[in-house]
């Protein structure tokens, strides 16, 4: 049973537009979430995180929103750039065993 | 470059064999995590070591074992290999306090192919 779910395996966006990647979780005890980006033939790299005491965290073009009541988080990338094309993983962390979603492949078209 | 190194990069072996994957964490990081990524699957957490001690176990098979040495490098041992063990194996390190899965720094992975 997946405790962290990314239901969209892929997303295609035009350069300059907003990319919205979604993630759902089932364990209400999760208190910390992270997003990682992965290019082919490389390991994932940390992008941004959010604690359950917040509902938003922003870092440059990247913003993560957390809706605890819906057990849902989303990653917004504005504006999207071709270099953002990668697989994005949502993960739970903090004091619990890290659990990753299956990833969403983002393609940003020039 | 994350600062985490993994060797070997590729490994091809036969069913029934045993292999050892090696990971060196970022300088100063005490936590090492191991993950398995099979085709179309997310990263499956295997095991977490903190400063030489096992901290958490995920869906790690009994045929798999790991350890972290005094110099903090870690090894993942896979034995009695089966075709289904073919996957990418990632190691990650973290400077967070024991037991917390904070921001992790991933190595480039070891691609294991079992024939």
PDB file of C-alpha atoms in Angstrom:
ATOM      1  CA  UNK A   1       0.000   0.000   0.000  1.00  0.00           C
ATOM      2  CA  UNK A   2       1.557   3.262  -1.139  1.00  0.00           C
ATOM      3  CA  UNK A   3       1.581   5.881   1.580  1.00  0.00           C
ATOM      4  CA  UNK A   4       2.825   8.578  -0.801  1.00  0.00           C
ATOM      5  CA  UNK A   5       1.188   8.728  -4.207  1.00  0.00           C
ATOM      6  CA  UNK A   6       1.931  10.688  -7.323  1.00  0.00           C
ATOM      7  CA  UNK A   7      -0.965   9.847  -9.587  1.00  0.00           C
ATOM      8  CA  UNK A   8       0.301  11.615 -12.700  1.00  0.00           C
ATOM      9  CA  UNK A   9       3.204   9.722 -14.258  1.00  0.00           C
ATOM     10  CA  UNK A  10       3.900  12.565 -16.676  1.00  0.00           C
ATOM     11  CA  UNK A  11       3.215  16.242 -17.297  1.00  0.00           C
ATOM     12  CA  UNK A  12       3.935  18.356 -20.352  1.00  0.00           C
ATOM     13  CA  UNK A  13       4.144  22.142 -20.087  1.00  0.00           C
ATOM     14  CA  UNK A  14       5.115  25.039 -22.348  1.00  0.00           C
ATOM     15  CA  UNK A  15       8.168  27.069 -21.399  1.00  0.00           C
ATOM     16  CA  UNK A  16       7.235  30.105 -19.327  1.00  0.00           C
ATOM     17  CA  UNK A  17       3.991  28.586 -18.044  1.00  0.00           C
ATOM     18  CA  UNK A  18       3.313  27.143 -14.606  1.00  0.00           C
ATOM     19  CA  UNK A  19       4.010  23.482 -13.813  1.00  0.00           C
ATOM     20  CA  UNK A  20       1.964  21.958 -11.009  1.00  0.00           C
ATOM     21  CA  UNK A  21       2.989  18.561  -9.687  1.00  0.00           C
ATOM     22  CA  UNK A  22       0.719  16.840  -7.212  1.00  0.00           C
ATOM     23  CA  UNK A  23       1.252  14.395  -4.383  1.00  0.00           C
ATOM     24  CA  UNK A  24      -1.136  12.698  -1.951  1.00  0.00           C
ATOM     25  CA  UNK A  25      -0.345  10.889   1.258  1.00  0.00           C
ATOM     26  CA  UNK A  26      -2.320   8.603   3.506  1.00  0.00           C
ATOM     27  CA  UNK A  27      -0.511   8.716   6.836  1.00  0.00           C
ATOM     28  CA  UNK A  28      -1.754  11.680   8.860  1.00  0.00           C
ATOM     29  CA  UNK A  29       1.260  11.322  11.158  1.00  0.00           C
ATOM     30  CA  UNK A  30       3.677  12.445   8.455  1.00  0.00           C
ATOM     31  CA  UNK A  31       5.108  15.800   9.535  1.00  0.00           C
ATOM     32  CA  UNK A  32       7.703  16.653   6.906  1.00  0.00           C
ATOM     33  CA  UNK A  33       7.723  16.457   3.142  1.00  0.00           C
ATOM     34  CA  UNK A  34      10.392  16.889   0.496  1.00  0.00           C
ATOM     35  CA  UNK A  35      10.574  17.188  -3.273  1.00  0.00           C
ATOM     36  CA  UNK A  36      13.489  15.795  -5.226  1.00  0.00           C
ATOM     37  CA  UNK A  37      14.395  16.224  -8.877  1.00  0.00           C
ATOM     38  CA  UNK A  38      16.084  13.489 -10.856  1.00  0.00           C
ATOM     39  CA  UNK A  39      17.817  13.711 -14.209  1.00  0.00           C
ATOM     40  CA  UNK A  40      18.570  10.516 -16.179  1.00  0.00           C
ATOM     41  CA  UNK A  41      21.690   8.644 -15.056  1.00  0.00           C
ATOM     42  CA  UNK A  42      21.971  10.750 -11.900  1.00  0.00           C
ATOM     43  CA  UNK A  43      20.790  10.394  -8.344  1.00  0.00           C
ATOM     44  CA  UNK A  44      17.894  12.517  -7.084  1.00  0.00           C
ATOM     45  CA  UNK A  45      18.718  15.998  -5.832  1.00  0.00           C
ATOM     46  CA  UNK A  46      16.855  17.817  -3.092  1.00  0.00           C
ATOM     47  CA  UNK A  47      14.671  20.656  -4.276  1.00  0.00           C
ATOM     48  CA  UNK A  48      12.457  21.981  -1.502  1.00  0.00           C
ATOM     49  CA  UNK A  49      10.811  20.835   1.710  1.00  0.00           C
ATOM     50  CA  UNK A  50       7.906  21.750   3.946  1.00  0.00           C
ATOM     51  CA  UNK A  51       7.081  21.065   7.554  1.00  0.00           C
ATOM     52  CA  UNK A  52       3.520  20.259   8.599  1.00  0.00           C
ATOM     53  CA  UNK A  53       3.431  23.439  10.697  1.00  0.00           C
ATOM     54  CA  UNK A  54       3.444  25.445   7.462  1.00  0.00           C
ATOM     55  CA  UNK A  55       1.141  25.454   4.477  1.00  0.00           C
ATOM     56  CA  UNK A  56       3.541  27.046   2.023  1.00  0.00           C
ATOM     57  CA  UNK A  57       7.262  27.240   1.398  1.00  0.00           C
ATOM     58  CA  UNK A  58       8.867  29.190  -1.391  1.00  0.00           C
ATOM     59  CA  UNK A  59      12.344  29.078  -2.914  1.00  0.00           C
ATOM     60  CA  UNK A  60      12.821  31.111  -6.056  1.00  0.00           C
ATOM     61  CA  UNK A  61      10.710  29.664  -8.842  1.00  0.00           C
ATOM     62  CA  UNK A  62       9.641  26.725  -6.678  1.00  0.00           C
ATOM     63  CA  UNK A  63       6.776  26.770  -4.193  1.00  0.00           C
ATOM     64  CA  UNK A  64       5.375  23.843  -2.264  1.00  0.00           C
ATOM     65  CA  UNK A  65       1.861  23.971  -0.836  1.00  0.00           C
ATOM     66  CA  UNK A  66       0.595  21.638   1.875  1.00  0.00           C
ATOM     67  CA  UNK A  67      -3.081  20.965   2.561  1.00  0.00           C
ATOM     68  CA  UNK A  68      -3.114  18.809   5.682  1.00  0.00           C
ATOM     69  CA  UNK A  69      -6.860  18.297   5.780  1.00  0.00           C
ATOM     70  CA  UNK A  70      -6.776  16.898   2.258  1.00  0.00           C
ATOM     71  CA  UNK A  71      -3.435  15.124   2.811  1.00  0.00           C
ATOM     72  CA  UNK A  72      -2.234  16.743  -0.368  1.00  0.00           C
ATOM     73  CA  UNK A  73       0.810  18.697  -1.410  1.00  0.00           C
ATOM     74  CA  UNK A  74       1.765  20.298  -4.659  1.00  0.00           C
ATOM     75  CA  UNK A  75       4.897  21.723  -6.213  1.00  0.00           C
ATOM     76  CA  UNK A  76       4.532  24.818  -8.389  1.00  0.00           C
ATOM     77  CA  UNK A  77       7.270  25.853 -10.788  1.00  0.00           C
ATOM     78  CA  UNK A  78       6.891  29.344 -12.212  1.00  0.00           C
ATOM     79  CA  UNK A  79       8.015  30.080 -14.851  1.00  0.00           C
ATOM     80  CA  UNK A  80       8.888  26.642 -16.163  1.00  0.00           C
ATOM     81  CA  UNK A  81      12.132  26.289 -18.080  1.00  0.00           C
ATOM     82  CA  UNK A  82      13.368  23.521 -20.394  1.00  0.00           C
ATOM     83  CA  UNK A  83      16.074  22.693 -17.834  1.00  0.00           C
ATOM     84  CA  UNK A  84      13.309  21.768 -15.396  1.00  0.00           C
ATOM     85  CA  UNK A  85      12.557  18.694 -17.507  1.00  0.00           C
ATOM     86  CA  UNK A  86      13.198  15.821 -15.102  1.00  0.00           C
ATOM     87  CA  UNK A  87      11.443  13.315 -12.880  1.00  0.00           C
ATOM     88  CA  UNK A  88      10.119  14.824  -9.656  1.00  0.00           C
ATOM     89  CA  UNK A  89       9.676  12.726  -6.534  1.00  0.00           C
ATOM     90  CA  UNK A  90       7.575  13.634  -3.563  1.00  0.00           C
ATOM     91  CA  UNK A  91       8.720  12.085  -0.280  1.00  0.00           C
ATOM     92  CA  UNK A  92       7.784  11.982   3.369  1.00  0.00           C
ATOM     93  CA  UNK A  93      10.576  12.414   5.843  1.00  0.00           C
ATOM     94  CA  UNK A  94      11.143  13.822   9.283  1.00  0.00           C
ATOM     95  CA  UNK A  95      10.862  11.341  12.089  1.00  0.00           C
ATOM     96  CA  UNK A  96       9.412   8.603   9.929  1.00  0.00           C
ATOM     97  CA  UNK A  97      10.868   6.152   7.476  1.00  0.00           C
ATOM     98  CA  UNK A  98      11.384   8.020   4.188  1.00  0.00           C
ATOM     99  CA  UNK A  99       8.680   7.113   1.718  1.00  0.00           C
ATOM    100  CA  UNK A 100       8.856   8.174  -1.905  1.00  0.00           C
ATOM    101  CA  UNK A 101       6.181   8.457  -4.541  1.00  0.00           C
ATOM    102  CA  UNK A 102       6.738   6.878  -7.949  1.00  0.00           C
ATOM    103  CA  UNK A 103       7.597  10.196  -9.532  1.00  0.00           C
ATOM    104  CA  UNK A 104       6.165  12.501 -12.192  1.00  0.00           C
ATOM    105  CA  UNK A 105       8.100  13.064 -15.382  1.00  0.00           C
ATOM    106  CA  UNK A 106       7.944  16.748 -16.313  1.00  0.00           C
ATOM    107  CA  UNK A 107       8.680  17.833 -19.861  1.00  0.00           C
ATOM    108  CA  UNK A 108       8.970  21.546 -20.529  1.00  0.00           C
ATOM    109  CA  UNK A 109       8.712  22.384 -24.222  1.00  0.00           C
ATOM    110  CA  UNK A 110      10.602  25.412 -25.591  1.00  0.00           C
TER     111      UNK A 110
ATOM    112  CA  UNK B   1      28.254  16.628  -7.481  1.00  0.00           C
ATOM    113  CA  UNK B   2      26.444  15.579  -4.288  1.00  0.00           C
ATOM    114  CA  UNK B   3      29.616  14.460  -2.524  1.00  0.00           C
ATOM    115  CA  UNK B   4      28.248  10.925  -2.179  1.00  0.00           C
ATOM    116  CA  UNK B   5      30.131   8.246  -4.078  1.00  0.00           C
ATOM    117  CA  UNK B   6      28.954   4.783  -5.024  1.00  0.00           C
ATOM    118  CA  UNK B   7      30.887   1.921  -6.529  1.00  0.00           C
ATOM    119  CA  UNK B   8      30.650   0.152  -8.819  1.00  0.00           C
ATOM    120  CA  UNK B   9      28.562   2.125 -11.303  1.00  0.00           C
ATOM    121  CA  UNK B  10      27.428  -1.004 -13.114  1.00  0.00           C
ATOM    122  CA  UNK B  11      27.370  -4.627 -12.031  1.00  0.00           C
ATOM    123  CA  UNK B  12      26.361  -7.639 -14.091  1.00  0.00           C
ATOM    124  CA  UNK B  13      26.135 -10.998 -12.386  1.00  0.00           C
ATOM    125  CA  UNK B  14      24.286 -14.297 -12.465  1.00  0.00           C
ATOM    126  CA  UNK B  15      21.426 -15.660 -10.408  1.00  0.00           C
ATOM    127  CA  UNK B  16      22.501 -17.193  -7.133  1.00  0.00           C
ATOM    128  CA  UNK B  17      25.554 -14.985  -6.809  1.00  0.00           C
ATOM    129  CA  UNK B  18      26.447 -12.480  -4.102  1.00  0.00           C
ATOM    130  CA  UNK B  19      27.509  -8.861  -4.631  1.00  0.00           C
ATOM    131  CA  UNK B  20      28.584  -5.941  -2.476  1.00  0.00           C
ATOM    132  CA  UNK B  21      27.701  -2.346  -3.228  1.00  0.00           C
ATOM    133  CA  UNK B  22      29.727   0.385  -1.603  1.00  0.00           C
ATOM    134  CA  UNK B  23      28.819   3.911  -0.572  1.00  0.00           C
ATOM    135  CA  UNK B  24      30.857   6.774   0.841  1.00  0.00           C
ATOM    136  CA  UNK B  25      28.735   9.540   2.358  1.00  0.00           C
ATOM    137  CA  UNK B  26      29.362  13.266   2.172  1.00  0.00           C
ATOM    138  CA  UNK B  27      32.100  14.420   4.491  1.00  0.00           C
ATOM    139  CA  UNK B  28      30.639  14.851   7.966  1.00  0.00           C
ATOM    140  CA  UNK B  29      27.321  13.103   7.301  1.00  0.00           C
ATOM    141  CA  UNK B  30      26.564  10.399   9.847  1.00  0.00           C
ATOM    142  CA  UNK B  31      23.436   8.961   8.221  1.00  0.00           C
ATOM    143  CA  UNK B  32      23.440   6.602   5.259  1.00  0.00           C
ATOM    144  CA  UNK B  33      20.296   5.372   3.518  1.00  0.00           C
ATOM    145  CA  UNK B  34      19.935   2.659   0.897  1.00  0.00           C
ATOM    146  CA  UNK B  35      17.182   2.582  -1.728  1.00  0.00           C
ATOM    147  CA  UNK B  36      16.168   0.279  -4.545  1.00  0.00           C
ATOM    148  CA  UNK B  37      14.567   1.606  -7.719  1.00  0.00           C
ATOM    149  CA  UNK B  38      13.091  -0.993 -10.046  1.00  0.00           C
ATOM    150  CA  UNK B  39      11.601  -0.239 -13.435  1.00  0.00           C
ATOM    151  CA  UNK B  40       8.663   2.182 -13.173  1.00  0.00           C
ATOM    152  CA  UNK B  41       8.854   2.079  -9.413  1.00  0.00           C
ATOM    153  CA  UNK B  42       9.617   4.817  -6.989  1.00  0.00           C
ATOM    154  CA  UNK B  43      12.491   4.699  -4.609  1.00  0.00           C
ATOM    155  CA  UNK B  44      11.957   1.871  -2.163  1.00  0.00           C
ATOM    156  CA  UNK B  45      13.623   2.518   1.172  1.00  0.00           C
ATOM    157  CA  UNK B  46      15.750  -0.412   2.313  1.00  0.00           C
ATOM    158  CA  UNK B  47      17.676   0.582   5.421  1.00  0.00           C
ATOM    159  CA  UNK B  48      19.088   3.559   7.377  1.00  0.00           C
ATOM    160  CA  UNK B  49      22.297   3.630   9.402  1.00  0.00           C
ATOM    161  CA  UNK B  50      23.333   6.405  11.730  1.00  0.00           C
ATOM    162  CA  UNK B  51      26.904   6.558  12.993  1.00  0.00           C
ATOM    163  CA  UNK B  52      27.388   2.827  12.637  1.00  0.00           C
ATOM    164  CA  UNK B  53      24.054   1.729  14.082  1.00  0.00           C
ATOM    165  CA  UNK B  54      20.985   0.514  12.241  1.00  0.00           C
ATOM    166  CA  UNK B  55      18.173   3.057  12.727  1.00  0.00           C
ATOM    167  CA  UNK B  56      15.335   1.921  10.504  1.00  0.00           C
ATOM    168  CA  UNK B  57      14.483  -0.900   8.163  1.00  0.00           C
ATOM    169  CA  UNK B  58      12.162  -0.774   5.220  1.00  0.00           C
ATOM    170  CA  UNK B  59      11.200  -3.514   2.804  1.00  0.00           C
ATOM    171  CA  UNK B  60      14.609  -5.140   2.844  1.00  0.00           C
ATOM    172  CA  UNK B  61      14.738  -8.810   1.966  1.00  0.00           C
ATOM    173  CA  UNK B  62      16.419 -11.262   4.319  1.00  0.00           C
ATOM    174  CA  UNK B  63      18.882 -12.021   1.521  1.00  0.00           C
ATOM    175  CA  UNK B  64      20.057  -8.405   1.756  1.00  0.00           C
ATOM    176  CA  UNK B  65      22.160  -6.966   4.545  1.00  0.00           C
ATOM    177  CA  UNK B  66      24.040  -3.760   5.163  1.00  0.00           C
ATOM    178  CA  UNK B  67      26.521  -2.268   7.545  1.00  0.00           C
ATOM    179  CA  UNK B  68      28.178   1.052   8.244  1.00  0.00           C
ATOM    180  CA  UNK B  69      31.828   1.053   9.189  1.00  0.00           C
ATOM    181  CA  UNK B  70      33.727   3.288  11.648  1.00  0.00           C
ATOM    182  CA  UNK B  71      34.865   5.522   8.782  1.00  0.00           C
ATOM    183  CA  UNK B  72      31.133   5.909   7.970  1.00  0.00           C
ATOM    184  CA  UNK B  73      31.216   4.262   4.575  1.00  0.00           C
ATOM    185  CA  UNK B  74      28.511   1.679   4.067  1.00  0.00           C
ATOM    186  CA  UNK B  75      28.133  -1.558   2.175  1.00  0.00           C
ATOM    187  CA  UNK B  76      24.983  -3.265   0.947  1.00  0.00           C
ATOM    188  CA  UNK B  77      25.337  -7.014   0.491  1.00  0.00           C
ATOM    189  CA  UNK B  78      22.932  -8.835  -1.808  1.00  0.00           C
ATOM    190  CA  UNK B  79      23.049 -12.620  -1.813  1.00  0.00           C
ATOM    191  CA  UNK B  80      21.318 -15.509  -3.594  1.00  0.00           C
ATOM    192  CA  UNK B  81      20.507 -13.038  -6.327  1.00  0.00           C
ATOM    193  CA  UNK B  82      17.341 -13.431  -8.362  1.00  0.00           C
ATOM    194  CA  UNK B  83      16.328 -11.886 -11.680  1.00  0.00           C
ATOM    195  CA  UNK B  84      13.945  -9.577  -9.818  1.00  0.00           C
ATOM    196  CA  UNK B  85      16.826  -8.006  -7.909  1.00  0.00           C
ATOM    197  CA  UNK B  86      17.904  -6.226 -11.080  1.00  0.00           C
ATOM    198  CA  UNK B  87      17.479  -2.551 -10.262  1.00  0.00           C
ATOM    199  CA  UNK B  88      19.186   0.740  -9.540  1.00  0.00           C
ATOM    200  CA  UNK B  89      20.495   0.914  -6.001  1.00  0.00           C
ATOM    201  CA  UNK B  90      20.967   4.369  -4.532  1.00  0.00           C
ATOM    202  CA  UNK B  91      22.789   5.414  -1.451  1.00  0.00           C
ATOM    203  CA  UNK B  92      22.060   8.747   0.212  1.00  0.00           C
ATOM    204  CA  UNK B  93      23.575  10.556   3.142  1.00  0.00           C
ATOM    205  CA  UNK B  94      22.219  13.135   5.503  1.00  0.00           C
ATOM    206  CA  UNK B  95      23.598  15.370   8.179  1.00  0.00           C
ATOM    207  CA  UNK B  96      20.350  15.351  10.143  1.00  0.00           C
ATOM    208  CA  UNK B  97      19.918  14.113  13.689  1.00  0.00           C
ATOM    209  CA  UNK B  98      19.528  10.407  14.245  1.00  0.00           C
ATOM    210  CA  UNK B  99      16.242   8.974  13.029  1.00  0.00           C
ATOM    211  CA  UNK B 100      15.180  12.010  11.004  1.00  0.00           C
ATOM    212  CA  UNK B 101      14.946  11.683   7.247  1.00  0.00           C
ATOM    213  CA  UNK B 102      15.759  15.277   6.421  1.00  0.00           C
ATOM    214  CA  UNK B 103      17.303  16.503   3.189  1.00  0.00           C
ATOM    215  CA  UNK B 104      19.304  13.679   1.697  1.00  0.00           C
ATOM    216  CA  UNK B 105      22.170  13.786  -0.766  1.00  0.00           C
ATOM    217  CA  UNK B 106      22.112  10.932  -3.246  1.00  0.00           C
ATOM    218  CA  UNK B 107      24.923   9.149  -4.993  1.00  0.00           C
ATOM    219  CA  UNK B 108      24.774   8.369  -8.719  1.00  0.00           C
ATOM    220  CA  UNK B 109      23.564   4.830  -8.084  1.00  0.00           C
ATOM    221  CA  UNK B 110      24.732   1.327  -8.920  1.00  0.00           C
ATOM    222  CA  UNK B 111      22.897  -0.432 -11.726  1.00  0.00           C
ATOM    223  CA  UNK B 112      22.681  -4.137 -10.944  1.00  0.00           C
ATOM    224  CA  UNK B 113      21.769  -6.568 -13.684  1.00  0.00           C
ATOM    225  CA  UNK B 114      21.142 -10.195 -12.738  1.00  0.00           C
ATOM    226  CA  UNK B 115      21.194 -12.601 -15.683  1.00  0.00           C
TER     227      UNK B 115
END
